[in-house]
Amino acid sequence: MKSWIAFWNILKKDVKNYYLKPPNISWGIIFPLSWTLMQLIRSPGGSLLGLLPGLISMSVLFGTTSMLAVTMTFERSGRSFERLLLAPISLSTMVLAKIAGTILFGLFNGFVPVIFASFLIDLYVINWGVVLLAVLMIAITSSLMGLLIAVSAKQVFEAQTFSNFFRFPMLFLCGLFVPISSLPVFLRPVSYCLPITYGTDILRGAIVGTNVLSPVLCFGILLTFAVVLFLLCRYSINRKWIQPA
Amino acid sequence: MRMVTVTNLKKTYGNLTAVDDISFEIEKGEIFGFLGPNGAGKTSTINMITGLSRPTAGAITVDGIDVKKQAKRAQAIMGIVPDESNLYNEMDGFDNLCFCAALYGMRKEERESRARQLLDLFRLKDAGKRPFKAYSKGMRRKLTIAAALIHSPQILFLDEPTTGIDVESSRQIRELIVGLKRQGITIFLTTHYIEEAERICDRIAFIANGRMIASGTVPELMERISHGHTVRFVTSQNIQNLTAELQAHFEESKITIQSDHSFVIASEQRIPLLPAMDFLHDKEIDVYEARELRPSLEDVFVKLTGIKASTLKKDQERGGH
Ligand SMILES: Nc1ncnc2c1ncn2[C@@H]1O[C@H](COP(=O)(O)OP(=O)(O)OP(=O)(O)O)[C@@H](O)[C@H]1O
Ligand SMILES: [Mg+2]
């Protein structure tokens, strides 16, 4: 019960102080929208439905990684973060509470292109349950990656640089712009090390039916990624942020 | 009853030994103070006791709980005020307090009534609705202390509670600390200010270069250097030419002439005033002042640590910067 109170209030505070701030809300809308428009202009003949899986993954990825990396680094530089480390709550509760806000923000980001598309085309072919689950899994894994970046960054600016350093290559490696099968052979294993590759594949299956891997397998892999990343985050926070002996 | 036991605590950062084999105990209900200059190892020690930093060596228990093994259980009874006021800038005073209460698992009604009570106690009622970033330094400090008290901890850690705070806020903070002690809360504070330690601490430990040089009550610490007694006399006429005569008269004591009109008698025993008065009276010299000189805590600190008093800050030097 006590952990739940702490969890809920950390989440509420972050949502109120960071995610519901006008600049973040508008950024969360404008960014996915501009991706969508850019893609439409680039390939006027292409079907919007075919672009949707990529647009959703990208929006979620960009909404989550930098968000957590930046807010955590910010709280650490102002030292208010010490309060969470000194509170009688487990590191797991703290990590879960911190990523929960970002995950919600990621979901919000992911559905901006969907809402936009719904004005232009019929979306009845989409398997919404699977899409929601896939978006959730992308949001969870990218939030955790953002947290890992926060553990390695010392300043807010460093956190931003790190997250961009990881995100942009990811976009090209996850099969969004270029199918993985046409990537140079030496890059393909890298693609299969990225959680977003599997998330995008599920989305493709659920939206246009052009998945490469089995969705069940992809969910399994994403879940494994989530658990491993979570344990890694908890371990690094414990090692690095509680000053080592 | 013991609240804190620290045994052979050590902390190194690379080659630097910040805390060097420190041991001490804090009894329940007392105010225990670490007095030491910059870089003495005060914050490092607090961080290890509160579980924010892992000791290189040594053992710590708080209310019988081993902090190394059960940090979270120990943290539930601790209130911690770090050296910097570190609440959330965007949130107002009331929300900050309620948020801190939630971290300790307090329910909504309880959080809100306790927050109101503390804003009242710290005279921040009007500031409760203003964001923390709009607070003055003294207000920030007070709210940070209030936040540490929100879950009614049994022990309060205060890392330099009044450094860089204006005189009036500092006085209020000291009064509050003494009030908390009366409610039975154990307090561990660190400070640069000798006067502060002397005024509010039940026991003081001198810390320098990571080592604990001495500890005890103020009278106990005084005893470490003051052997014997000294009395200073101020006279109506020049007594320079009486030196030899005075020394002969008080052969058991040591006479030091300080100026034309003052001299000092030092002795192992207490010094009765009448013989000196009579002696001077016979010479038709009046005594305007006769006063026992006591060493100050500052003298004790300087003597024991070998550190210049100027490295510790004086109360008068406080400013709002
Ligand atoms: N994280 C750290 N890494 C390296 N050295 C450190 C670290 N923290 C403290 N030190 C060093 O350890 C020594 C003790 O520092 P500490 O902060 O404990 O002193 P302090 O008594 O609190 O000083 P102050 O009065 O300035 O707050 C100093 O020499 C300091 O430079
Ligand atoms: Mg310090």
Coordinates of C-alpha atoms and ligand atoms in Angstrom, one line a residue:
Chain A
M1 CA 0.0 0.0 0.0
K2 CA 2.8 2.4 1.0
S3 CA 4.7 1.6 -2.2
W4 CA 1.6 2.2 -4.2
I5 CA 1.0 5.6 -2.7
A6 CA 4.6 6.6 -3.5
F7 CA 4.4 5.1 -7.0
W8 CA 1.1 6.9 -7.8
N9 CA 2.3 10.3 -6.5
I10 CA 5.7 10.1 -8.3
L11 CA 3.7 9.4 -11.5
K12 CA 1.2 12.2 -10.9
K13 CA 4.0 14.7 -10.1
D14 CA 5.9 13.8 -13.3
V15 CA 2.8 14.0 -15.5
K16 CA 1.8 17.3 -14.0
N17 CA 5.3 18.9 -13.9
Y18 CA 6.7 17.5 -17.2
Y19 CA 4.4 15.8 -19.5
L20 CA 1.4 18.1 -19.3
K21 CA 3.6 21.2 -19.7
P22 CA 2.4 23.1 -22.8
P23 CA 5.8 22.8 -24.6
N24 CA 5.9 19.1 -24.2
I25 CA 2.3 18.6 -25.2
S26 CA 2.7 20.7 -28.3
W27 CA 6.0 19.0 -29.1
G28 CA 4.3 15.7 -28.6
I29 CA 1.7 16.6 -31.3
I30 CA 3.8 18.7 -33.7
F31 CA 6.7 16.2 -33.9
P32 CA 4.6 13.1 -35.0
L33 CA 2.6 15.3 -37.3
S34 CA 5.6 16.7 -39.1
W35 CA 6.9 13.2 -39.6
T36 CA 3.6 12.2 -41.1
L37 CA 3.5 15.2 -43.4
M38 CA 7.1 14.7 -44.4
Q39 CA 6.5 11.1 -45.4
L40 CA 3.4 12.0 -47.3
I41 CA 5.2 14.7 -49.3
R42 CA 8.2 12.5 -49.9
S43 CA 6.1 9.7 -51.4
P44 CA 2.8 11.2 -52.6
G45 CA 1.8 8.0 -54.3
G46 CA 2.5 5.8 -51.2
S47 CA -0.4 4.7 -49.0
L48 CA -0.8 6.4 -45.7
L49 CA -1.7 3.1 -44.2
G50 CA 1.6 1.6 -45.2
L51 CA 3.4 4.5 -43.6
L52 CA 1.5 4.3 -40.3
P53 CA 3.5 1.6 -38.6
G54 CA 6.8 3.5 -39.1
L55 CA 5.2 6.8 -38.0
I56 CA 3.8 5.3 -34.9
S57 CA 7.1 3.6 -33.9
M58 CA 9.1 6.8 -34.6
S59 CA 6.7 9.0 -32.6
V60 CA 6.9 6.7 -29.6
L61 CA 10.6 6.3 -29.8
F62 CA 11.2 10.1 -29.9
G63 CA 8.6 10.8 -27.3
T64 CA 10.1 8.5 -24.7
T65 CA 13.8 8.2 -24.9
S66 CA 14.8 11.8 -24.5
M67 CA 12.0 12.6 -22.2
L68 CA 13.1 10.4 -19.4
A69 CA 16.8 11.0 -20.0
V70 CA 16.3 14.7 -19.8
T71 CA 13.9 14.9 -16.8
M72 CA 16.0 12.4 -14.8
T73 CA 19.2 14.3 -15.5
F74 CA 17.5 17.5 -14.6
E75 CA 16.3 16.2 -11.3
R76 CA 19.7 14.9 -10.5
S77 CA 21.4 18.1 -11.2
G78 CA 19.0 20.0 -8.9
R79 CA 19.5 17.1 -6.5
S80 CA 15.8 16.7 -5.8
F81 CA 16.3 13.2 -7.2
E82 CA 18.1 12.3 -3.9
R83 CA 14.7 12.4 -2.2
L84 CA 13.7 9.3 -4.2
L85 CA 16.9 7.5 -3.4
L86 CA 16.5 8.3 0.3
A87 CA 12.8 7.5 0.5
P88 CA 11.8 4.1 2.0
I89 CA 10.7 2.7 -1.4
S90 CA 12.4 0.0 -3.3
L91 CA 14.5 0.9 -6.4
S92 CA 12.0 -1.2 -8.4
T93 CA 9.1 0.9 -7.3
M94 CA 11.0 4.1 -8.1
V95 CA 12.1 2.9 -11.6
L96 CA 8.5 1.8 -12.4
A97 CA 7.1 5.1 -11.2
K98 CA 9.6 7.1 -13.3
I99 CA 9.0 5.1 -16.5
A100 CA 5.2 5.0 -16.1
G101 CA 4.9 8.7 -16.9
T102 CA 7.1 8.4 -20.0
I103 CA 5.2 5.3 -21.1
L104 CA 1.9 7.2 -21.0
F105 CA 3.5 10.1 -22.9
G106 CA 4.8 7.6 -25.5
L107 CA 1.3 6.2 -25.9
F108 CA 0.0 9.7 -26.4
N109 CA 2.7 10.4 -29.0
G110 CA 2.1 7.1 -30.8
F111 CA -1.6 7.9 -31.4
V112 CA -1.1 11.3 -32.8
P113 CA -0.4 9.9 -36.3
V114 CA -3.3 7.5 -35.9
I115 CA -5.7 10.2 -35.2
F116 CA -4.3 12.3 -38.0
A117 CA -4.6 9.4 -40.4
S118 CA -8.2 8.7 -39.3
F119 CA -9.3 11.9 -40.9
L120 CA -7.8 10.9 -44.2
I121 CA -8.4 7.2 -44.6
D122 CA -10.5 4.4 -43.2
L123 CA -8.7 2.5 -40.4
Y124 CA -11.2 -0.3 -39.9
V125 CA -8.7 -2.9 -41.1
I126 CA -6.5 -2.3 -38.2
N127 CA -6.2 -4.8 -35.3
W128 CA -6.4 -2.3 -32.5
G129 CA -5.7 -4.6 -29.6
V130 CA -2.4 -5.7 -31.2
V131 CA -1.5 -2.1 -32.1
L132 CA -2.1 -0.9 -28.5
L133 CA 0.0 -3.7 -27.1
A134 CA 2.8 -3.1 -29.6
V135 CA 2.9 0.6 -28.9
L136 CA 3.0 -0.1 -25.2
M137 CA 5.9 -2.5 -25.6
I138 CA 7.8 0.0 -27.7
A139 CA 7.1 2.7 -25.1
I140 CA 8.3 0.5 -22.3
T141 CA 11.5 -0.6 -24.0
S142 CA 12.4 2.9 -25.2
S143 CA 11.6 4.5 -21.8
L144 CA 14.0 2.0 -20.2
M145 CA 16.6 2.9 -22.8
G146 CA 16.1 6.6 -21.9
L147 CA 16.7 5.7 -18.3
L148 CA 19.9 3.9 -19.1
I149 CA 21.0 7.0 -21.0
A150 CA 20.2 9.1 -17.9
V151 CA 22.4 6.8 -15.7
S152 CA 25.3 7.5 -18.0
A153 CA 24.8 11.2 -18.5
K154 CA 26.0 13.9 -16.2
Q155 CA 24.3 17.0 -17.7
V156 CA 21.0 17.6 -19.4
F157 CA 22.8 18.5 -22.6
E158 CA 24.8 15.2 -22.5
A159 CA 21.5 13.3 -22.0
Q160 CA 20.1 14.9 -25.1
T161 CA 23.2 14.2 -27.2
F162 CA 23.3 10.6 -26.0
S163 CA 19.6 10.0 -26.8
N164 CA 20.0 11.4 -30.3
F165 CA 23.1 9.4 -30.8
F166 CA 21.1 6.3 -30.3
R167 CA 17.8 7.2 -31.8
F168 CA 18.8 8.3 -35.3
P169 CA 20.8 5.2 -36.2
M170 CA 17.9 3.2 -34.8
L171 CA 15.5 4.7 -37.3
F172 CA 17.6 3.5 -40.2
L173 CA 18.3 0.1 -38.7
C174 CA 14.9 -1.0 -37.5
G175 CA 13.5 -1.5 -41.0
L176 CA 11.4 1.7 -41.1
F177 CA 12.9 3.4 -44.2
V178 CA 14.8 0.5 -45.6
P179 CA 13.6 -3.1 -45.2
I180 CA 16.1 -5.0 -43.1
S181 CA 16.6 -7.5 -45.9
S182 CA 18.1 -4.7 -48.1
L183 CA 20.5 -3.5 -45.4
P184 CA 24.2 -4.4 -45.7
V185 CA 24.7 -7.8 -44.2
F186 CA 27.0 -6.6 -41.4
L187 CA 24.3 -4.3 -40.2
R188 CA 21.5 -6.8 -40.1
P189 CA 22.5 -8.4 -36.7
V190 CA 22.5 -4.9 -35.2
S191 CA 18.9 -4.4 -36.4
Y192 CA 17.9 -7.5 -34.6
C193 CA 19.4 -6.2 -31.4
L194 CA 16.9 -3.3 -31.3
P195 CA 13.6 -3.7 -29.6
I196 CA 12.0 -1.3 -32.0
T197 CA 12.6 -3.6 -34.9
Y198 CA 10.2 -6.1 -33.4
G199 CA 7.7 -3.5 -32.4
T200 CA 7.6 -2.1 -35.9
D201 CA 7.2 -5.6 -37.3
I202 CA 4.2 -6.2 -35.1
L203 CA 2.7 -2.9 -36.1
R204 CA 3.2 -3.8 -39.8
G205 CA 1.4 -7.1 -39.3
A206 CA -1.5 -5.5 -37.4
I207 CA -1.9 -2.5 -39.8
V208 CA -1.0 -3.7 -43.3
G209 CA -0.4 -7.4 -42.8
T210 CA 3.2 -7.3 -44.1
N211 CA 5.1 -8.6 -41.0
V212 CA 8.3 -10.7 -41.4
L213 CA 8.3 -12.4 -38.0
S214 CA 5.6 -14.0 -36.0
P215 CA 3.9 -11.5 -33.7
V216 CA 4.0 -13.9 -30.8
L217 CA 7.7 -14.3 -31.2
C218 CA 8.1 -10.5 -31.4
F219 CA 6.1 -9.9 -28.2
G220 CA 8.2 -12.5 -26.5
I221 CA 11.4 -10.8 -27.6
L222 CA 10.0 -7.4 -26.6
L223 CA 9.0 -8.7 -23.2
T224 CA 12.5 -10.2 -22.7
F225 CA 14.0 -6.8 -23.7
A226 CA 11.8 -5.0 -21.2
V227 CA 12.8 -7.3 -18.3
V228 CA 16.5 -7.3 -19.1
L229 CA 16.5 -3.5 -19.6
F230 CA 14.6 -3.0 -16.3
L231 CA 17.0 -5.2 -14.4
L232 CA 19.9 -3.4 -16.0
C233 CA 18.5 0.0 -15.1
R234 CA 17.9 -1.0 -11.5
Y235 CA 21.4 -2.5 -11.3
S236 CA 23.1 0.6 -12.7
I237 CA 21.2 3.0 -10.5
N238 CA 22.1 1.0 -7.5
R239 CA 25.7 0.9 -8.6
K240 CA 26.1 4.5 -9.8
W241 CA 23.7 6.7 -8.0
I242 CA 24.1 5.3 -4.6
Q243 CA 27.8 6.3 -4.3
P244 CA 29.9 3.2 -4.5
A245 CA 32.3 2.3 -1.7
Chain B
M1 CA 19.3 4.4 24.6
R2 CA 21.4 4.6 21.5
M3 CA 20.0 6.1 18.3
V4 CA 23.1 5.9 16.1
T5 CA 26.3 3.9 16.4
V6 CA 29.1 4.5 14.0
T7 CA 32.2 2.3 14.2
N8 CA 35.5 2.8 12.4
L9 CA 33.8 4.5 9.5
K10 CA 36.0 5.1 6.5
K11 CA 35.4 6.7 3.1
T12 CA 37.9 7.1 0.3
Y13 CA 37.6 8.7 -3.1
G14 CA 40.5 7.4 -5.1
N15 CA 43.6 8.5 -3.2
L16 CA 41.7 10.9 -1.0
T17 CA 40.6 9.7 2.5
A18 CA 37.5 11.9 3.2
V19 CA 36.5 10.1 6.3
D20 CA 39.2 8.4 8.3
D21 CA 38.2 5.8 10.9
I22 CA 35.5 7.8 12.7
S23 CA 33.6 6.2 15.6
F24 CA 30.8 7.8 17.6
E25 CA 27.5 7.3 19.2
I26 CA 24.3 9.5 19.4
E27 CA 21.9 9.0 22.2
K28 CA 18.2 9.1 21.7
G29 CA 16.9 12.7 22.2
E30 CA 20.1 14.6 22.1
I31 CA 21.5 17.1 19.6
F32 CA 24.9 15.9 18.4
G33 CA 26.9 18.2 16.2
F34 CA 29.8 17.8 13.8
L35 CA 31.9 21.0 13.8
G36 CA 34.5 21.3 11.2
P37 CA 35.9 23.4 8.3
N38 CA 35.2 22.9 4.6
G39 CA 36.2 19.5 3.3
A40 CA 36.4 18.0 6.8
G41 CA 34.2 15.0 5.8
K42 CA 30.9 16.0 7.4
T43 CA 28.7 15.5 4.4
S44 CA 30.5 12.3 3.5
T45 CA 29.7 11.0 6.9
I46 CA 26.0 12.0 6.8
N47 CA 25.7 10.5 3.3
M48 CA 27.0 7.2 4.6
I49 CA 24.7 7.1 7.6
T50 CA 21.6 8.0 5.5
G51 CA 22.4 5.4 2.9
L52 CA 23.2 7.7 0.0
S53 CA 26.8 6.6 -0.2
R54 CA 28.4 3.3 0.7
P55 CA 31.2 3.2 3.3
T56 CA 34.6 2.0 2.3
A57 CA 34.8 0.4 5.7
G58 CA 33.1 0.5 9.0
A59 CA 29.7 -0.3 10.5
I60 CA 26.6 1.9 11.0
T61 CA 23.4 1.2 12.9
V62 CA 20.4 3.5 13.3
D63 CA 17.9 2.5 16.0
G64 CA 19.5 -0.9 16.0
I65 CA 19.1 -1.3 12.2
D66 CA 22.2 -2.1 10.1
V67 CA 22.1 0.6 7.5
K68 CA 24.4 -1.3 5.1
K69 CA 21.9 -4.3 5.1
Q70 CA 18.6 -2.6 5.6
A71 CA 18.9 0.9 4.3
K72 CA 15.2 1.3 3.4
R73 CA 14.0 0.2 6.8
A74 CA 16.4 2.7 8.5
Q75 CA 15.4 5.5 6.1
A76 CA 11.8 5.2 7.1
I77 CA 12.6 6.7 10.5
M78 CA 15.1 9.3 9.2
G79 CA 14.4 12.9 8.2
I80 CA 17.2 14.2 6.0
V81 CA 18.1 17.8 5.2
P82 CA 20.9 17.9 2.7
D83 CA 23.5 20.7 2.5
E84 CA 21.5 22.2 -0.4
S85 CA 17.8 23.0 -0.3
N86 CA 16.6 20.5 -2.9
L87 CA 12.8 20.6 -3.2
Y88 CA 11.0 20.8 -6.6
N89 CA 11.3 24.3 -8.0
E90 CA 8.1 24.2 -10.1
M91 CA 5.9 23.0 -7.2
D92 CA 4.5 25.2 -4.5
G93 CA 5.3 24.8 -0.8
F94 CA 2.2 22.8 0.1
D95 CA 2.5 20.4 -2.9
N96 CA 6.2 19.9 -2.1
L97 CA 5.4 18.8 1.4
C98 CA 2.5 16.6 0.3
F99 CA 4.7 14.9 -2.3
C100 CA 7.4 14.2 0.3
A101 CA 4.8 12.7 2.6
A102 CA 3.6 10.5 -0.2
L103 CA 7.1 9.1 -0.7
Y104 CA 6.8 7.8 2.9
G105 CA 3.5 6.2 2.2
M106 CA 1.3 8.7 4.1
R107 CA -2.4 8.9 3.1
K108 CA -3.9 12.0 1.5
E109 CA -5.7 13.4 4.6
E110 CA -2.7 12.8 6.8
R111 CA -0.4 14.3 4.2
E112 CA -2.4 17.5 3.9
S113 CA -3.0 18.1 7.6
R114 CA 0.6 17.5 8.4
A115 CA 1.7 19.8 5.6
R116 CA -0.5 22.6 6.9
Q117 CA 0.7 22.0 10.4
L118 CA 4.3 22.3 9.3
L119 CA 3.8 25.4 7.1
D120 CA 2.3 26.9 10.2
L121 CA 5.1 25.9 12.5
F122 CA 7.7 27.2 10.1
R123 CA 5.8 30.4 9.5
L124 CA 5.5 29.7 5.8
K125 CA 1.7 29.7 5.7
D126 CA 1.6 32.5 3.1
A127 CA 4.3 31.0 1.1
G128 CA 2.5 27.7 0.8
K129 CA 0.9 28.6 -2.5
R130 CA 4.0 30.0 -4.1
P131 CA 6.4 27.9 -6.2
F132 CA 9.6 26.9 -4.4
K133 CA 11.7 28.7 -7.0
A134 CA 10.2 32.0 -5.8
Y135 CA 11.4 31.4 -2.2
S136 CA 14.2 33.4 -0.5
K137 CA 17.2 31.4 0.7
G138 CA 16.0 31.3 4.3
M139 CA 12.5 30.2 3.2
R140 CA 13.9 27.5 1.0
R141 CA 15.9 26.2 4.0
K142 CA 12.9 26.2 6.2
L143 CA 10.7 24.4 3.8
T144 CA 13.4 21.8 3.2
I145 CA 13.6 21.2 6.9
A146 CA 9.8 21.0 7.1
A147 CA 9.9 18.4 4.3
A148 CA 12.3 16.3 6.3
L149 CA 9.9 16.3 9.2
I150 CA 6.7 15.5 7.3
H151 CA 6.7 11.8 8.2
S152 CA 7.5 12.5 11.9
P153 CA 11.0 10.9 11.8
Q154 CA 12.7 9.8 15.0
I155 CA 16.1 11.2 13.9
L156 CA 16.8 14.3 11.9
F157 CA 20.0 14.8 9.9
L158 CA 20.8 18.5 9.2
D159 CA 23.7 19.2 6.9
E160 CA 24.7 22.8 7.6
P161 CA 21.2 24.0 8.4
T162 CA 22.1 27.7 8.6
T163 CA 25.0 28.1 6.2
G164 CA 24.5 31.1 3.9
I165 CA 21.2 32.0 5.6
D166 CA 20.4 35.4 7.0
V167 CA 20.7 36.1 10.8
E168 CA 17.0 36.1 11.5
S169 CA 16.2 32.9 9.6
S170 CA 19.2 31.2 11.2
R171 CA 17.9 32.2 14.6
Q172 CA 14.4 30.8 13.8
I173 CA 16.0 27.6 12.5
R174 CA 18.0 27.1 15.7
E175 CA 14.9 27.7 17.8
L176 CA 13.0 25.2 15.8
I177 CA 15.8 22.6 16.2
V178 CA 15.8 23.1 19.9
G179 CA 12.0 22.8 19.9
L180 CA 12.3 19.5 17.9
K181 CA 14.6 18.1 20.5
R182 CA 12.1 18.9 23.2
Q183 CA 9.6 16.8 21.3
G184 CA 12.0 13.9 21.7
I185 CA 13.5 13.9 18.2
T186 CA 17.2 13.0 18.0
I187 CA 19.2 15.4 15.9
F188 CA 22.5 15.1 14.1
L189 CA 23.7 18.3 12.6
T190 CA 26.9 19.6 10.9
T191 CA 28.1 23.2 11.1
H192 CA 30.9 25.6 10.4
Y193 CA 29.8 27.9 13.1
I194 CA 31.3 27.5 16.6
E195 CA 28.7 29.6 18.2
E196 CA 25.9 27.5 16.7
A197 CA 27.4 24.2 17.9
E198 CA 28.0 25.7 21.3
R199 CA 24.5 27.2 21.6
I200 CA 22.4 24.2 20.6
C201 CA 24.4 21.0 20.7
D202 CA 24.4 18.7 23.7
R203 CA 27.6 17.1 22.4
I204 CA 30.0 18.3 19.8
A205 CA 32.6 16.4 17.8
F206 CA 35.5 18.3 16.2
I207 CA 36.1 17.1 12.7
A208 CA 39.2 17.9 10.6
N209 CA 40.7 16.2 7.6
G210 CA 38.4 13.3 7.9
R211 CA 39.3 12.6 11.5
M212 CA 37.4 13.1 14.7
I213 CA 39.7 15.0 16.9
A214 CA 37.6 15.3 20.1
S215 CA 34.1 15.0 21.2
G216 CA 32.0 15.7 24.3
T217 CA 29.8 18.3 26.0
V218 CA 31.1 21.9 25.9
P219 CA 32.5 21.7 29.5
E220 CA 34.1 18.4 28.7
L221 CA 35.8 19.9 25.6
M222 CA 36.9 22.9 27.6
E223 CA 38.6 20.7 30.2
R224 CA 40.8 19.3 27.4
I225 CA 42.8 22.5 27.4
S226 CA 42.1 24.6 30.3
H227 CA 44.3 23.8 33.2
G228 CA 44.1 26.3 36.1
H229 CA 42.7 29.8 36.2
T230 CA 43.5 33.3 35.0
V231 CA 42.2 36.6 36.3
R232 CA 42.8 39.9 34.6
F233 CA 42.9 43.2 36.5
V234 CA 42.4 46.7 35.1
T235 CA 43.9 49.4 37.3
S236 CA 43.6 53.2 37.7
Q237 CA 47.4 53.8 37.6
N238 CA 50.4 52.5 35.6
I239 CA 51.5 49.2 37.1
Q240 CA 54.5 48.6 34.7
N241 CA 57.0 49.4 37.4
L242 CA 55.3 47.0 39.9
T243 CA 56.0 43.9 38.0
A244 CA 58.8 42.5 40.2
E245 CA 56.9 43.5 43.4
L246 CA 53.7 41.8 42.2
Q247 CA 55.5 38.6 41.2
A248 CA 57.2 38.5 44.6
H249 CA 53.9 39.0 46.3
F250 CA 52.2 36.2 44.4
E251 CA 55.0 33.7 44.3
E252 CA 52.7 30.7 43.7
S253 CA 51.2 32.3 40.5
K254 CA 52.5 33.7 37.3
I255 CA 52.1 37.5 36.6
T256 CA 51.9 38.9 33.1
I257 CA 51.7 42.6 32.5
Q258 CA 49.4 43.2 29.6
S259 CA 49.5 47.0 29.3
D260 CA 50.2 50.1 31.5
H261 CA 46.9 49.5 33.2
S262 CA 46.3 45.8 33.1
F263 CA 47.9 42.6 34.2
V264 CA 47.0 38.9 34.5
I265 CA 47.5 36.4 37.3
A266 CA 47.6 32.8 36.3
S267 CA 47.5 29.9 38.8
E268 CA 46.8 26.2 39.1
Q269 CA 44.4 27.0 42.0
R270 CA 41.5 29.4 42.0
I271 CA 42.6 33.0 42.6
P272 CA 41.1 34.9 45.5
L273 CA 40.6 38.6 44.6
L274 CA 41.1 40.2 48.0
P275 CA 45.0 39.7 48.4
A276 CA 45.5 41.4 45.0
M277 CA 43.0 44.2 45.8
D278 CA 44.7 44.8 49.2
F279 CA 48.1 44.9 47.6
L280 CA 47.0 47.5 45.0
H281 CA 45.0 49.4 47.6
D282 CA 48.2 49.8 49.7
K283 CA 49.9 51.3 46.7
E284 CA 46.9 53.7 46.3
I285 CA 45.9 52.1 43.1
D286 CA 42.2 51.5 42.4
V287 CA 40.9 48.3 40.6
Y288 CA 38.3 49.1 38.0
E289 CA 37.9 45.5 36.8
A290 CA 38.8 42.0 37.9
R291 CA 37.6 39.2 35.7
E292 CA 38.3 35.5 35.3
L293 CA 39.3 34.7 31.8
R294 CA 37.9 31.5 30.4
P295 CA 39.1 29.9 27.2
S296 CA 36.5 29.9 24.5
L297 CA 35.4 26.8 22.5
E298 CA 37.2 28.4 19.7
D299 CA 40.5 28.3 21.6
V300 CA 39.8 24.7 22.4
F301 CA 39.1 23.9 18.7
V302 CA 42.3 25.7 17.5
K303 CA 44.4 24.0 20.2
L304 CA 43.1 20.5 19.5
T305 CA 42.8 20.5 15.8
G306 CA 45.7 22.8 15.0
I307 CA 43.4 24.5 12.5
K308 CA 43.2 28.3 12.4
A309 CA 39.8 29.6 13.7
S310 CA 39.4 31.7 10.5
T311 CA 38.7 28.5 8.5
L312 CA 35.5 28.2 10.5
K313 CA 33.0 30.9 9.8
K314 CA 31.9 33.5 12.4
D315 CA 28.3 34.2 13.1
Q316 CA 28.9 37.9 12.2
E317 CA 30.1 37.0 8.8
R318 CA 26.7 35.7 7.7
G319 CA 25.2 37.2 4.7
G320 CA 22.4 36.5 2.4
H321 CA 24.7 35.4 -0.4
Ligands
LIG1 N1 32.0 12.5 -4.7 C1 33.3 12.9 -4.4 N2 34.3 12.6 -5.2 C2 35.6 12.9 -4.8 N3 35.9 13.6 -3.7 C3 34.9 14.0 -2.9 C4 33.5 13.6 -3.2 N4 32.7 14.1 -2.2 C5 33.6 14.7 -1.3 N5 34.9 14.6 -1.8 C6 36.0 15.1 -1.0 O1 36.0 14.6 0.3 C7 36.4 15.5 1.2 C8 35.3 15.7 2.3 O2 34.2 16.2 1.7 P1 32.9 16.5 2.4 O3 31.9 17.0 1.4 O4 32.5 15.3 3.2 O5 33.3 17.7 3.4 P2 32.4 18.6 4.3 O6 32.9 18.5 5.7 O7 31.0 18.3 4.2 O8 32.7 20.0 3.7 P3 31.8 21.3 3.6 O9 31.8 22.0 4.9 O10 32.5 22.1 2.5 O11 30.4 20.9 3.2 C9 36.7 16.8 0.5 O12 38.1 16.9 0.3 C10 36.0 16.6 -0.8 O13 36.6 17.3 -1.9
MG2 MG 29.3 19.4 3.5

